[in-house]
Coordinates of C-alpha atoms in Angstrom, one line a residue:
M1 CA 116.3 89.4 88.7
E2 CA 114.7 86.3 87.3
R3 CA 111.1 86.1 88.3
F4 CA 108.2 83.6 88.1
G5 CA 104.7 84.7 87.4
I6 CA 101.3 83.4 86.2
K7 CA 99.7 83.9 82.8
T8 CA 96.0 83.6 82.3
F9 CA 94.5 83.0 78.9
K10 CA 91.3 81.9 77.2
M11 CA 91.0 78.7 75.2
K12 CA 89.0 78.2 72.0
N13 CA 86.3 76.4 73.9
G14 CA 85.9 79.4 76.3
E15 CA 87.7 77.8 79.2
R16 CA 90.0 80.2 81.2
Y17 CA 93.3 78.6 82.2
C18 CA 96.6 79.8 83.7
I19 CA 100.2 78.6 83.8
I20 CA 103.3 79.4 85.9
K21 CA 106.1 80.6 83.7
N22 CA 109.7 81.8 83.9
K23 CA 109.3 85.5 83.1
K24 CA 112.8 85.7 81.7
T25 CA 112.6 82.8 79.3
G26 CA 108.8 82.7 78.9
I27 CA 108.9 78.9 79.3
P28 CA 106.2 77.3 81.6
V29 CA 107.6 75.7 84.7
F30 CA 107.0 71.9 84.4
Y31 CA 106.0 70.7 87.9
P32 CA 103.9 73.7 88.9
C33 CA 102.0 73.5 85.6
L34 CA 101.5 69.8 86.1
F35 CA 100.1 70.5 89.6
I36 CA 97.7 73.1 88.2
T37 CA 96.4 70.7 85.6
T38 CA 96.1 67.5 87.6
Q39 CA 95.2 68.8 91.1
L40 CA 93.2 72.0 90.4
R41 CA 91.8 72.1 86.8
N42 CA 90.8 68.4 86.9
S43 CA 89.1 69.0 90.2
N44 CA 86.9 71.6 88.6
E45 CA 88.2 74.5 90.6
S46 CA 87.2 77.9 89.4
I47 CA 89.7 80.0 87.5
K48 CA 89.9 82.4 90.5
T49 CA 90.9 79.6 92.8
I50 CA 93.5 78.3 90.3
E51 CA 94.9 81.8 89.8
T52 CA 95.2 82.3 93.6
Q53 CA 97.0 79.0 94.2
A54 CA 99.2 79.5 91.1
G55 CA 100.3 82.9 92.4
C56 CA 101.3 81.3 95.7
I57 CA 103.4 78.6 93.9
A58 CA 105.0 81.2 91.7
L59 CA 105.9 83.2 94.8
F60 CA 107.5 80.0 96.3
Y61 CA 109.6 79.5 93.2
R62 CA 110.8 83.1 93.4
F63 CA 111.9 82.4 96.9
L64 CA 113.8 79.2 95.7
F65 CA 115.5 81.2 93.0
L66 CA 116.7 83.9 95.5
R67 CA 118.0 81.2 97.8
N68 CA 119.5 79.2 95.0
I69 CA 117.5 76.1 96.0
D70 CA 116.8 73.3 93.6
I71 CA 113.7 71.9 95.3
E72 CA 113.2 68.9 93.0
E73 CA 116.8 67.8 93.6
R74 CA 116.4 68.3 97.3
I75 CA 113.3 66.2 97.5
Q76 CA 114.7 63.4 95.4
T77 CA 117.7 63.2 97.7
A78 CA 115.5 63.5 100.8
R79 CA 117.1 66.8 101.8
F80 CA 114.0 68.8 102.6
L81 CA 114.0 72.5 103.6
D82 CA 115.6 72.9 107.0
N83 CA 114.1 74.9 109.9
N84 CA 116.0 78.0 109.0
E85 CA 114.9 77.9 105.4
I86 CA 111.3 77.3 106.4
D87 CA 111.5 80.3 108.7
L88 CA 112.9 82.4 105.8
L89 CA 110.1 81.2 103.6
R90 CA 107.5 82.2 106.2
D91 CA 109.0 85.7 106.4
F92 CA 109.2 85.9 102.6
V93 CA 105.5 85.0 101.9
G94 CA 104.5 87.6 104.5
K95 CA 105.9 90.4 102.3
R96 CA 103.7 92.5 100.0
M97 CA 104.8 91.7 96.4
R98 CA 104.4 94.8 94.3
T99 CA 104.2 94.8 90.5
A100 CA 104.0 98.6 90.1
K101 CA 107.1 100.4 89.0
V102 CA 106.6 103.2 91.6
I103 CA 106.5 102.1 95.2
N104 CA 105.3 104.3 98.0
I105 CA 108.2 104.5 100.5
K106 CA 105.7 104.5 103.4
D107 CA 104.2 101.3 102.3
H108 CA 107.4 99.5 101.3
H109 CA 107.8 97.5 104.5
L110 CA 104.1 96.7 105.0
G111 CA 103.3 93.0 105.0
V112 CA 100.3 91.1 103.8
C113 CA 97.4 90.3 106.2
S114 CA 97.4 87.1 108.2
A115 CA 94.7 85.5 105.9
T116 CA 96.9 86.0 102.8
K117 CA 100.0 84.6 104.6
Y118 CA 97.9 81.6 105.7
I119 CA 96.7 80.9 102.2
R120 CA 100.2 81.2 100.8
L121 CA 101.8 78.8 103.3
T122 CA 98.9 76.3 103.0
T123 CA 99.1 76.2 99.2
I124 CA 102.9 75.8 99.3
A125 CA 102.6 72.9 101.8
K126 CA 100.0 71.3 99.6
Y127 CA 102.2 71.6 96.5
L128 CA 105.3 70.3 98.3
E129 CA 103.4 67.3 99.6
W130 CA 102.2 66.5 96.1
L131 CA 105.7 67.0 94.6
C132 CA 107.2 64.7 97.2
Q133 CA 104.7 61.9 96.5
L134 CA 105.3 62.3 92.8
T135 CA 109.1 62.4 92.7
I136 CA 110.2 60.2 95.6
K137 CA 110.6 56.6 94.3
N138 CA 110.1 54.7 97.6
I139 CA 107.2 56.8 98.9
D140 CA 106.3 54.3 101.6
D141 CA 109.7 54.5 103.1
G142 CA 109.8 58.3 103.1
Y143 CA 106.1 58.9 104.1
R144 CA 106.9 59.8 107.7
E145 CA 109.7 62.3 106.7
I146 CA 107.4 63.9 104.1
S147 CA 104.5 64.2 106.6
Y148 CA 106.9 65.8 109.2
F149 CA 108.3 68.3 106.5
V150 CA 104.8 69.4 105.5
K151 CA 103.6 69.8 109.1
K152 CA 106.6 72.1 109.9
I153 CA 105.5 74.4 107.1
K154 CA 101.9 74.4 108.2
A155 CA 103.0 75.1 111.8
R156 CA 104.4 78.5 110.6
R157 CA 100.9 79.6 109.5
P158 CA 99.5 82.6 111.4
K159 CA 96.3 82.4 113.3
I160 CA 93.5 84.2 111.4
K161 CA 90.2 85.8 112.5
Y162 CA 87.0 84.3 111.1
R163 CA 84.7 86.2 108.8
N164 CA 82.1 86.9 111.4
S165 CA 84.5 88.6 113.8
E166 CA 83.6 92.0 115.2
G167 CA 85.8 93.7 112.6
N168 CA 83.3 92.7 109.9
V169 CA 80.3 94.3 111.6
Y170 CA 80.4 97.8 110.2
K171 CA 80.7 97.2 106.5
T172 CA 77.6 99.0 105.5
I173 CA 77.3 102.5 104.0
E174 CA 76.1 105.1 106.5
E175 CA 72.6 106.6 105.6
E176 CA 73.8 110.1 105.2
D177 CA 76.8 109.0 103.0
L178 CA 74.4 107.0 100.9
E179 CA 72.1 110.0 100.4
I180 CA 75.1 112.1 99.3
L181 CA 76.2 109.4 96.8
L182 CA 72.8 108.9 95.2
S183 CA 72.4 112.7 94.9
V184 CA 75.8 113.4 93.3
I185 CA 75.6 110.3 91.0
D186 CA 72.6 111.9 89.2
P187 CA 73.7 112.7 85.6
Q188 CA 72.5 116.3 86.0
C189 CA 74.4 117.0 89.2
E190 CA 77.3 119.4 88.6
L191 CA 79.4 117.5 91.2
N192 CA 79.1 114.3 89.3
P193 CA 82.8 113.0 89.0
F194 CA 82.3 111.2 85.7
D195 CA 82.4 112.3 82.1
K196 CA 78.9 113.0 80.7
K197 CA 79.3 110.1 78.2
V198 CA 79.2 107.5 81.0
R199 CA 77.1 109.2 83.7
H200 CA 73.9 107.3 83.0
R201 CA 75.7 104.0 82.8
N202 CA 77.5 104.6 86.1
Q203 CA 74.4 105.8 87.8
L204 CA 72.6 102.6 86.8
I205 CA 75.5 100.5 88.1
V206 CA 75.2 102.2 91.5
I207 CA 71.4 101.9 91.6
I208 CA 71.5 98.2 90.8
L209 CA 74.2 97.5 93.4
H210 CA 72.2 99.5 96.0
S211 CA 68.7 98.3 95.2
L212 CA 69.5 94.6 94.5
G213 CA 72.6 94.0 96.6
I214 CA 74.3 91.8 93.9
R215 CA 78.0 91.1 93.6
C216 CA 80.5 92.5 91.1
G217 CA 80.6 89.3 89.1
E218 CA 76.8 89.1 88.9
L219 CA 76.6 92.7 87.8
L220 CA 79.2 92.4 85.0
N221 CA 77.8 89.0 83.9
L222 CA 74.3 90.5 83.2
R223 CA 73.1 90.2 79.6
V224 CA 70.2 92.1 78.0
E225 CA 68.3 88.8 77.6
D226 CA 68.5 88.4 81.4
I227 CA 65.9 91.2 81.8
D228 CA 62.2 90.6 81.4
F229 CA 60.7 94.0 81.1
A230 CA 57.1 92.8 81.0
A231 CA 57.4 90.8 84.2
Q232 CA 59.9 93.3 85.7
M233 CA 62.3 90.6 86.6
L234 CA 66.1 90.4 86.4
F235 CA 67.8 86.9 86.1
I236 CA 71.1 86.0 87.7
R237 CA 72.7 83.3 85.6
R238 CA 76.0 81.4 85.8
R239 CA 78.2 81.5 82.7
A240 CA 81.6 80.2 83.6
D241 CA 84.0 79.8 80.6
S242 CA 81.5 81.5 78.2
I243 CA 82.9 81.5 74.6
E244 CA 81.1 84.8 73.9
D245 CA 82.8 86.6 76.8
T246 CA 85.9 88.2 75.4
R247 CA 87.3 89.1 78.8
V248 CA 90.1 86.8 79.9
N249 CA 89.5 87.9 83.5
Q250 CA 85.9 86.7 83.3
P251 CA 83.5 88.0 86.0
L252 CA 82.0 85.0 87.7
V253 CA 78.7 84.4 89.5
K254 CA 79.6 82.7 92.8
T255 CA 76.0 82.4 94.1
L256 CA 73.0 80.4 93.1
E257 CA 71.0 81.3 90.0
R258 CA 67.9 83.3 90.8
N259 CA 65.3 85.7 89.6
L260 CA 65.1 89.2 91.2
P261 CA 62.1 91.6 91.0
M262 CA 62.6 95.1 89.7
S263 CA 60.8 98.3 90.7
D264 CA 59.2 100.6 88.2
E265 CA 62.0 103.1 88.5
L266 CA 64.8 100.5 88.0
T267 CA 62.9 99.0 85.0
R268 CA 62.7 102.5 83.5
L269 CA 66.4 103.2 84.0
L270 CA 67.4 99.9 82.5
H271 CA 65.2 100.4 79.4
S272 CA 66.5 103.9 79.0
Y273 CA 70.1 102.8 79.1
I274 CA 69.7 99.9 76.7
T275 CA 67.9 101.9 74.1
G276 CA 70.0 105.0 74.6
E277 CA 73.7 104.9 75.7
R278 CA 74.3 101.2 75.2
K279 CA 72.8 101.2 71.7
A280 CA 74.9 104.2 70.7
N281 CA 78.1 102.5 71.9
I282 CA 77.7 98.8 71.2
R283 CA 78.5 99.3 67.5
K284 CA 78.8 96.0 65.7
K285 CA 80.0 94.0 68.7
K286 CA 78.0 90.8 68.8
H287 CA 77.4 90.1 72.5
G288 CA 74.6 90.6 74.9
Y289 CA 76.4 91.9 78.0
L290 CA 74.5 94.7 79.6
F291 CA 77.3 97.0 80.6
I292 CA 79.9 98.0 78.0
T293 CA 82.9 100.2 77.5
H294 CA 82.1 103.7 76.1
K295 CA 85.7 104.9 75.6
E296 CA 86.7 105.6 72.0
G297 CA 88.9 103.0 70.4
E298 CA 89.0 99.3 69.6
T299 CA 87.5 98.3 72.9
R300 CA 84.5 100.5 72.6
G301 CA 81.4 98.3 72.9
D302 CA 83.3 95.5 74.6
P303 CA 81.9 94.1 77.9
L304 CA 82.9 96.2 80.9
S305 CA 86.0 94.7 82.5
V306 CA 86.5 94.0 86.2
P307 CA 89.3 96.6 86.5
S308 CA 87.0 99.2 84.8
Y309 CA 84.3 98.4 87.4
H310 CA 86.8 99.0 90.2
K311 CA 87.9 102.3 88.7
I312 CA 84.3 103.4 88.8
I313 CA 84.0 102.5 92.5
Y314 CA 87.3 104.1 93.3
R315 CA 86.2 107.4 91.6
L316 CA 83.1 107.4 93.8
R317 CA 85.3 107.6 96.9
S318 CA 86.2 111.2 95.9
I319 CA 82.7 112.4 96.3
D320 CA 82.8 112.7 100.1
S321 CA 85.1 111.8 103.0
G322 CA 82.4 109.4 104.3
L323 CA 82.8 107.4 101.1
S324 CA 86.6 107.2 101.2
E325 CA 86.6 103.5 101.9
L326 CA 83.7 102.6 99.6
T327 CA 83.7 99.2 97.9
G328 CA 81.2 97.6 95.7
H329 CA 80.6 94.8 98.2
K330 CA 79.5 97.4 100.9
F331 CA 76.3 97.8 98.9
R332 CA 75.6 94.2 99.5
H333 CA 76.1 94.6 103.2
T334 CA 73.9 97.7 103.2
W335 CA 71.1 95.9 101.4
N336 CA 71.1 93.3 104.1
Y337 CA 71.0 95.9 106.8
L338 CA 68.1 97.7 105.2
F339 CA 66.3 94.3 104.7
S340 CA 66.7 93.6 108.5
K341 CA 65.4 97.1 109.3
L342 CA 62.4 96.6 107.0
M343 CA 61.5 93.3 108.6
D344 CA 61.9 94.7 112.1
E345 CA 59.7 97.7 111.4
S346 CA 57.0 95.7 109.5
T347 CA 53.6 95.4 111.0
D348 CA 53.2 92.0 109.5
Y349 CA 54.9 89.3 111.6
V350 CA 57.6 87.3 109.7
S351 CA 59.4 84.6 111.7
E352 CA 63.2 84.5 111.9
E353 CA 63.3 81.3 109.9
M354 CA 61.3 82.8 107.1
Q355 CA 63.4 86.0 107.1
E356 CA 66.5 83.9 106.7
K357 CA 64.9 82.0 103.8
M358 CA 63.8 85.3 102.1
R359 CA 67.3 86.8 102.5
S360 CA 69.1 83.7 101.3
S361 CA 66.8 83.5 98.3
H362 CA 67.5 87.0 97.2
M363 CA 71.2 86.8 97.8
G364 CA 71.6 83.4 96.2
W365 CA 72.9 81.6 99.2
E366 CA 72.3 77.9 100.0
P367 CA 69.4 77.7 102.6
G368 CA 70.7 77.0 106.1
S369 CA 74.3 77.9 105.1
G370 CA 74.6 80.5 107.8
T371 CA 75.8 83.2 105.4
A372 CA 72.7 85.3 106.2
Q373 CA 73.9 85.7 109.8
T374 CA 77.3 87.1 108.6
Y375 CA 75.5 89.9 106.6
N376 CA 73.0 90.6 109.4
R377 CA 75.5 91.2 112.2
R378 CA 75.4 95.0 112.1
F379 CA 71.6 95.1 112.6
I380 CA 71.9 92.5 115.4
V381 CA 74.7 94.6 117.1
K382 CA 72.7 97.8 116.8
E383 CA 69.6 96.2 118.3
S384 CA 71.6 94.6 121.1
V385 CA 73.1 98.1 121.9
K386 CA 69.6 99.6 122.1
A387 CA 68.4 96.8 124.3
A388 CA 71.5 97.1 126.6
L389 CA 71.0 100.9 127.0
Q390 CA 67.3 100.4 127.7
L391 CA 68.2 97.8 130.4
Q392 CA 70.7 100.2 132.0
D393 CA 68.2 103.0 132.0
N394 CA 65.7 100.7 133.8
I395 CA 68.3 99.7 136.3
F396 CA 69.1 103.4 137.2
K397 CA 65.5 104.3 137.3
K398 CA 64.9 101.5 139.8
R399 CA 67.8 102.7 142.0
N400 CA 66.3 106.2 142.0
G401 CA 63.0 104.8 143.1
V402 CA 61.3 105.2 139.8
S403 CA 59.2 102.3 138.6
Y404 CA 60.0 101.1 135.1
E405 CA 57.2 98.7 134.6

């Protein structure tokens, strides 16, 4: 079956770019590539955003191929997709598109989540509106038909839950599970799931995620020169489209640049890794990235890739059943929960406004963006449960004639 897909590559100036191509012929598809260049790249969208939207459009062209639809010819003759075809498109984008050769039969009929389906239909509608405006000669005469056509596609989008829904509350790592993880990840522990060659590196990765609450892109973007050992500070810097970064799938820093303090123990572990394992594996690779590949071969000494990072996190899940759904981002939620707990237990009064400013500063969020509340939900829910139970106890004590004052 002929398929359409995306190809991401790195330009000489370091810029990451992607195209949509016909996988059978290897030839880029003209209009989708023009859309990517003029509407996404020229709008300074990140490569991750471009890849996401390009993937949606490639999926749309796969649907067109299967249905034998020439969308450009249809638009030029004002024969847009009819209601039945739009319904078929809605169902098609709701399917999980697997690239693996082996498919689990149990998962074969599972669809994508509502948010993914929403993004796919939104992107396709956006692309079709642009394509109509580009290819229809008398655009003023056909504006109403185009608008109606696009609205029909958008009307098929599912309703989605917002980020701060109750389902996002319990994304932290339980205290007992965290204790087990930190114990087993010790390089000397017999239960450590990693090869001895990478144990110190992987322990350091876990400790940084846990103690600083930084994102995957921020971790993999760290360079040795970002560490000031004298001041015990670690600097988070944005380096999109870096020429020195050999990774096509470049880890990106999505947050604001900032300086983070380091404890004595974290400083010691970093210094030990840089002068020990990293020095032994960097070879003649001329880059400053902190975490590198230790595996023998041509890639040894290269910056640690995003897939390799996720493999490390995936391996950690095998340590204990309580860690079976561990993700790197859960460390970020856990840091925020522990921060809230620390502020609540502190004997020094810190106002809610100041707490939010402190949290946003450390996390790299825009002040007043409201993101802090998203990550603070578990602590708020836990405290509200305690208060509600206390209130109920007081009510029953009063009914039994016991004063609760």
